[in-house]
């Protein structure tokens, strides 16, 4: 067997594999001998079928199968030995005139080669890492929400600004008839809330859906209409009041503190505020880190310049999926996924250059911490080490879970690399301002 490579350019190559008779003949002969021993052919006893007949009936199929196995094995070894970093998979060049009656065969494969490039983390313009802080207003609002959640529901005779109003939205023409609970702070503007003030059970209030709620998602839920229908909906609906309640705020006492955080963890309003601030900012840090990860990713893609074997990749995409694509579909798919491909190459280079690895013990600890956090949400604050290890072992027995958690851990390692090596500046920002600036 002989394997040669012709480099078309820096990103494309053709590998030629020449297979001679001595490369496959012994293997094919052995398989046919085994076939002869077990073949059931009418007119012949088992094991006594003439070899010529076995070769005539099975020879070519066995030859094709063995040559293909030999070809794939040889090509795979060649790529490893030559340390070729290929994109996609080798593509066999079409051979309409292949003669399987010949003794020697030649096959050619197109290769798409990964580009050579350098990754520079120390970019000139600093990337902002947002440190999201829980300000006093947010903490006070959170305390009010907690007191409402754990407070008593008190029936009212008429609607006030703080009422929880239960009723039914209806519009027979649009087939809307949905019972829901609303609060006036969710309504947009000043006119709509004023219509409710002083209303009583049984009153019917006519409202326009356009600009009714601050958030279209609230309109979608209130009317039980699809998302696309709720957006821009401009009709009149009736709201029939069936119940008016107000939340009597829970006292800020030890009983409430213990319900929220466990017995004796928090013993004063000052400690409560500090705990809310700590827990909130712990959650916010994940959002700030994700924003940084996204920004660094975009920056690396934009500033790390290299070419890709685009024509090869589009051709490869045509046959790589479960369903074959047309040339036009493959081109469209390539354009959609090009940025992702670029970042995968950049990420792979960073992982290699900085020797980032996910060890099994790290994976186990990560799984146990995740389980502990989930159990805490259901009130199991102090699970035993053995209990955590048993659950972690079951999770780590699932390869899909292992892959998912390994990717999450690697993202954390890359994030830490960026924080250490990239040009990063930190900026404090309130949660409300963060949401307004980036998620409005």
XYZ file of C-alpha atoms in Angstrom:
440
model
C 0.000 0.000 0.000
C 1.232 3.485 -0.821
C -0.173 6.796 0.459
C 0.849 10.154 -1.002
C -0.378 13.703 -0.434
C -0.540 16.696 -2.744
C -1.010 20.051 -1.011
C -3.232 22.178 -3.229
C -2.757 25.209 -0.958
C -2.430 25.908 2.788
C -6.007 24.789 3.442
C -6.673 22.041 0.892
C -4.947 18.780 0.031
C -5.596 15.542 -1.871
C -4.496 12.202 -0.449
C -4.023 9.291 -2.850
C -4.165 5.723 -1.527
C -2.838 2.929 -3.778
C -3.876 -0.592 -2.767
C -2.142 -3.621 -4.297
C -3.387 -7.218 -4.475
C -1.049 -8.383 -1.692
C -2.670 -5.862 0.673
C -6.044 -7.586 0.641
C -5.773 -11.029 -1.019
C -4.984 -13.121 2.095
C -7.840 -11.587 4.066
C -10.345 -12.038 1.219
C -9.226 -15.662 0.698
C -9.654 -16.466 4.406
C -13.173 -15.002 4.482
C -14.192 -16.951 1.380
C -12.813 -20.185 2.893
C -14.954 -19.525 5.974
C -17.957 -18.841 3.732
C -17.401 -22.140 1.972
C -17.564 -24.037 5.288
C -20.962 -22.567 6.187
C -22.571 -21.827 2.800
C -25.959 -23.410 2.065
C -26.246 -23.804 -1.712
C -28.855 -26.199 -3.222
C -27.316 -29.344 -4.702
C -24.215 -29.315 -2.452
C -23.531 -30.617 1.005
C -22.574 -28.022 3.578
C -18.812 -27.462 3.404
C -18.469 -29.117 -0.015
C -19.434 -26.219 -2.286
C -16.795 -25.726 -5.009
C -14.534 -22.775 -4.211
C -15.081 -21.364 -7.691
C -18.802 -21.124 -7.056
C -18.252 -19.420 -3.654
C -15.938 -16.866 -5.289
C -18.399 -16.251 -8.097
C -21.285 -15.699 -5.678
C -19.542 -13.822 -2.850
C -16.103 -12.819 -4.108
C -16.765 -9.293 -5.326
C -18.868 -8.308 -2.292
C -16.156 -9.550 0.079
C -13.455 -7.789 -1.965
C -15.313 -4.459 -1.898
C -15.946 -4.751 1.829
C -12.353 -5.595 2.701
C -10.832 -2.937 0.464
C -13.094 -0.305 2.045
C -12.117 -1.436 5.558
C -8.445 -1.380 4.597
C -8.866 2.042 3.036
C -10.549 3.651 6.047
C -8.051 2.120 8.474
C -5.047 3.233 6.421
C -6.401 6.755 5.935
C -7.134 7.159 9.646
C -3.624 6.019 10.614
C -2.066 8.290 8.002
C -3.847 11.383 9.367
C -2.671 10.550 12.902
C 0.915 9.743 11.909
C 1.248 12.843 9.751
C -0.392 14.934 12.514
C -2.790 16.485 10.031
C -5.400 18.716 11.653
C -8.359 18.275 9.325
C -11.772 19.931 9.323
C -14.802 17.756 8.705
C -13.985 14.341 7.238
C -11.982 13.312 4.161
C -14.195 13.414 1.057
C -13.725 10.608 -1.492
C -13.351 11.897 -5.040
C -15.880 10.387 -7.440
C -14.614 7.428 -9.489
C -17.150 6.394 -12.094
C -14.682 4.116 -13.901
C -13.540 2.049 -10.893
C -12.917 -1.526 -12.061
C -13.379 -4.062 -9.238
C -12.101 -6.822 -11.539
C -8.655 -5.225 -11.463
C -6.015 -6.341 -8.979
C -4.825 -2.903 -7.862
C -6.903 0.124 -6.911
C -6.310 3.844 -6.430
C -8.500 6.157 -4.365
C -8.301 9.898 -3.824
C -9.637 11.951 -0.907
C -10.033 15.689 -0.544
C -8.927 17.147 2.794
C -9.837 20.457 4.384
C -6.930 21.535 6.601
C -7.215 23.624 9.762
C -5.545 27.032 9.345
C -2.448 28.176 11.198
C -3.066 31.263 13.348
C -2.155 32.954 16.630
C -4.586 34.019 19.351
C -3.921 37.330 21.092
C -5.792 37.731 24.378
C -4.213 41.066 25.309
C -6.263 43.188 22.947
C -5.685 46.967 22.913
C -9.234 47.935 23.865
C -10.265 46.682 27.302
C -13.349 44.488 27.583
C -15.716 45.390 30.418
C -16.518 42.850 33.118
C -19.722 44.041 34.779
C -19.905 43.590 38.543
C -23.649 43.602 39.158
C -24.491 44.977 42.593
C -27.717 44.747 44.568
C -28.460 48.371 45.502
C -30.572 49.511 48.451
C -33.711 49.986 46.329
C -33.518 46.468 44.973
C -32.943 44.977 48.435
C -35.893 46.953 49.869
C -38.119 45.850 46.956
C -37.055 42.251 47.534
C -37.982 42.518 51.221
C -41.417 43.883 50.277
C -41.913 40.976 47.836
C -40.913 38.479 50.544
C -43.303 40.057 53.040
C -46.092 39.908 50.431
C -45.312 36.282 49.603
C -45.476 35.224 53.258
C -48.213 37.663 54.257
C -51.942 37.071 54.698
C -54.553 37.617 51.997
C -57.243 40.052 53.184
C -60.501 40.524 51.262
C -61.379 44.096 50.166
C -64.621 45.785 49.202
C -63.108 47.925 46.477
C -59.911 48.176 44.448
C -56.962 50.197 45.748
C -53.493 50.711 44.250
C -52.127 47.679 46.127
C -54.997 45.264 45.368
C -54.720 41.831 43.829
C -57.679 41.732 41.442
C -59.078 38.430 40.221
C -61.416 38.470 37.258
C -62.136 37.288 33.722
C -60.969 38.852 30.475
C -63.476 38.296 27.663
C -64.025 39.098 24.002
C -66.508 36.699 22.314
C -65.454 37.665 18.765
C -61.825 36.695 19.453
C -62.849 33.699 21.579
C -61.146 35.186 24.661
C -62.473 33.999 28.032
C -59.751 33.681 30.639
C -59.761 34.007 34.416
C -56.620 35.566 35.906
C -55.228 37.750 38.699
C -53.655 41.131 37.987
C -52.042 43.940 39.975
C -52.168 47.581 38.928
C -48.388 48.009 38.849
C -48.318 45.690 35.798
C -50.617 48.014 33.802
C -49.065 50.607 31.501
C -49.525 54.336 31.938
C -51.888 56.147 34.324
C -55.251 55.818 32.570
C -55.664 52.042 32.814
C -54.961 51.774 36.590
C -57.359 54.688 37.271
C -60.197 52.694 35.681
C -59.849 50.113 38.443
C -59.537 52.357 41.507
C -62.773 52.162 43.548
C -64.256 49.306 41.457
C -66.134 46.506 43.248
C -66.825 42.793 42.727
C -69.144 42.357 39.749
C -68.035 45.541 37.982
C -67.061 45.235 34.314
C -64.187 47.361 33.037
C -63.641 47.815 29.311
C -60.000 48.046 28.264
C -57.976 48.350 25.067
C -55.325 45.653 24.712
C -52.849 47.930 22.913
C -50.528 49.311 25.578
C -52.466 47.629 28.373
C -49.496 45.971 30.098
C -45.896 47.067 30.492
C -44.830 43.690 29.071
C -46.532 41.943 26.137
C -45.863 38.619 27.847
C -48.244 39.672 30.644
C -50.911 40.367 28.009
C -50.276 36.966 26.441
C -50.745 35.235 29.817
C -53.728 37.351 30.862
C -55.677 36.659 27.661
C -54.232 33.187 26.999
C -53.362 34.036 23.407
C -50.263 32.950 21.419
C -47.150 35.120 21.615
C -47.416 36.308 17.988
C -51.080 37.247 18.467
C -50.408 39.195 21.684
C -47.721 41.357 20.080
C -49.450 44.433 18.639
C -52.970 43.166 19.484
C -55.401 46.108 19.307
C -58.922 45.135 20.426
C -61.292 45.882 23.313
C -61.759 43.363 26.130
C -64.025 43.327 29.172
C -62.615 42.531 32.601
C -65.259 41.283 35.054
C -64.062 41.529 38.674
C -64.776 38.417 40.755
C -62.514 38.946 43.770
C -60.521 41.779 45.379
C -57.771 41.063 47.873
C -54.826 42.768 49.466
C -51.668 41.240 50.843
C -51.125 42.042 54.488
C -47.350 42.174 54.792
C -45.702 39.553 56.995
C -43.873 40.838 60.066
C -40.085 41.017 59.834
C -39.587 38.713 62.815
C -37.572 35.628 63.690
C -40.335 33.313 62.488
C -40.043 34.768 58.962
C -36.225 34.741 59.041
C -36.221 31.044 59.996
C -38.692 30.197 57.210
C -36.441 31.911 54.669
C -32.962 30.733 55.681
C -33.238 28.055 58.357
C -33.283 28.352 62.114
C -30.987 31.026 63.540
C -29.136 31.821 60.282
C -30.520 35.386 60.214
C -31.551 37.172 63.406
C -32.149 40.821 62.401
C -33.283 43.059 59.544
C -29.675 44.186 59.055
C -28.571 40.562 58.667
C -31.549 39.926 56.374
C -30.485 42.744 54.039
C -26.894 41.520 54.065
C -28.041 37.971 53.251
C -30.292 39.126 50.404
C -27.431 41.245 49.028
C -24.976 38.325 49.253
C -27.329 35.781 47.641
C -28.460 38.199 44.921
C -24.944 39.223 43.945
C -23.873 35.580 43.844
C -26.581 34.992 41.230
C -25.772 38.238 39.436
C -22.096 37.291 39.151
C -23.100 34.418 36.851
C -24.847 36.893 34.530
C -21.867 39.240 34.604
C -19.520 36.347 33.853
C -21.715 35.139 30.993
C -21.741 38.640 29.496
C -17.930 38.743 29.756
C -17.648 35.295 28.159
C -19.892 36.389 25.282
C -17.985 39.646 24.785
C -14.556 37.982 24.813
C -15.830 35.336 22.390
C -17.082 38.008 19.968
C -13.821 39.912 20.344
C -11.697 36.841 19.606
C -13.762 35.934 16.540
C -13.537 39.504 15.218
C -9.812 40.007 15.840
C -8.349 36.547 15.177
C -7.920 36.535 11.414
C -7.581 33.330 9.381
C -9.081 31.732 6.287
C -11.155 28.548 6.203
C -11.416 25.966 3.390
C -14.925 27.245 2.640
C -15.541 25.340 -0.602
C -14.437 22.059 0.962
C -16.569 22.585 4.082
C -19.653 23.406 2.014
C -19.128 20.265 -0.054
C -18.624 18.222 3.135
C -21.814 19.650 4.675
C -23.845 18.381 1.722
C -23.392 14.769 2.849
C -22.433 15.084 6.551
C -25.974 15.228 7.974
C -28.758 12.677 8.128
C -30.350 14.208 5.035
C -28.313 15.242 2.011
C -28.267 18.973 1.234
C -28.257 20.779 -2.054
C -25.300 22.984 -2.912
C -27.369 26.076 -2.092
C -28.542 24.663 1.261
C -24.961 23.756 2.225
C -23.760 27.266 1.378
C -26.522 28.770 3.535
C -25.734 26.404 6.421
C -22.026 27.230 6.174
C -22.736 30.963 6.405
C -24.860 30.364 9.517
C -22.237 28.246 11.262
C -19.008 29.951 10.154
C -18.651 32.055 13.337
C -19.218 28.972 15.481
C -16.553 27.046 13.535
C -14.107 29.888 13.931
C -14.607 30.046 17.676
C -14.260 26.262 18.026
C -10.845 26.512 16.369
C -9.844 29.477 18.542
C -11.081 27.743 21.692
C -9.263 24.526 20.757
C -6.013 26.435 20.314
C -6.394 28.183 23.672
C -7.158 24.883 25.413
C -4.069 23.313 23.868
C -1.707 26.246 24.441
C -2.752 26.724 28.071
C -3.112 23.000 28.812
C -6.700 23.320 30.039
C -8.072 19.938 31.066
C -11.089 18.670 32.988
C -10.001 16.001 35.467
C -12.389 13.334 36.778
C -12.074 14.553 40.383
C -13.053 18.067 39.265
C -16.057 16.613 37.466
C -17.072 14.646 40.567
C -16.760 17.707 42.844
C -18.712 19.804 40.343
C -21.497 17.203 40.236
C -21.677 16.985 44.037
C -21.840 20.781 44.404
C -24.617 20.924 41.813
C -26.578 18.181 43.633
C -26.087 19.909 46.986
C -27.454 23.160 45.565
C -30.497 21.425 44.085
C -31.231 19.590 47.345
C -30.998 22.869 49.272
C -33.785 24.289 47.099
C -36.047 21.549 48.441
C -35.084 22.102 52.057
C -32.418 19.378 52.341
C -29.709 21.606 53.774
C -27.219 19.039 55.073
C -27.031 15.828 52.955
C -24.387 13.273 53.893
C -21.185 12.852 51.881
C -22.166 9.295 50.973
C -25.580 10.422 49.719
C -23.945 13.057 47.502
C -21.344 10.595 46.183
C -23.999 7.973 45.344
C -26.105 10.460 43.360
C -22.977 11.849 41.652
C -21.915 8.329 40.640
C -25.287 7.760 38.940
C -25.029 11.082 37.092
C -21.452 10.405 35.984
C -22.613 7.074 34.580
C -24.587 9.009 31.958
C -22.267 10.003 29.100
C -24.546 12.839 27.972
C -24.427 14.346 31.473
C -20.650 13.920 31.614
C -20.309 15.727 28.264
C -22.610 18.551 29.368
C -20.829 19.084 32.699
C -17.380 18.817 31.085
C -18.344 21.599 28.681
C -19.584 23.737 31.577
C -16.358 23.176 33.508
C -14.254 23.987 30.458
C -16.235 27.215 30.010
C -15.363 28.106 33.607
C -11.675 27.413 32.941
C -11.738 29.555 29.802
C -13.520 32.324 31.704
C -10.816 32.252 34.379
C -8.163 32.352 31.635
C -9.808 35.416 30.098
C -10.040 37.156 33.483
C -6.330 36.493 34.060
C -4.839 37.002 30.592
C -7.166 39.293 28.637
C -7.352 43.081 28.873
C -10.313 43.347 31.251
C -11.683 46.331 33.165
C -14.305 45.990 35.913
C -17.339 48.240 36.166
C -19.927 48.240 38.967
C -23.516 48.436 37.745
C -26.914 47.977 39.374
C -29.022 45.050 38.252
C -31.738 47.330 36.840
C -29.195 49.296 34.801
C -27.579 46.051 33.586
C -30.928 44.720 32.370
C -31.882 48.040 30.750
C -28.568 48.346 28.933
C -28.231 44.809 27.621
C -31.599 43.037 27.714
C -34.217 45.718 27.064
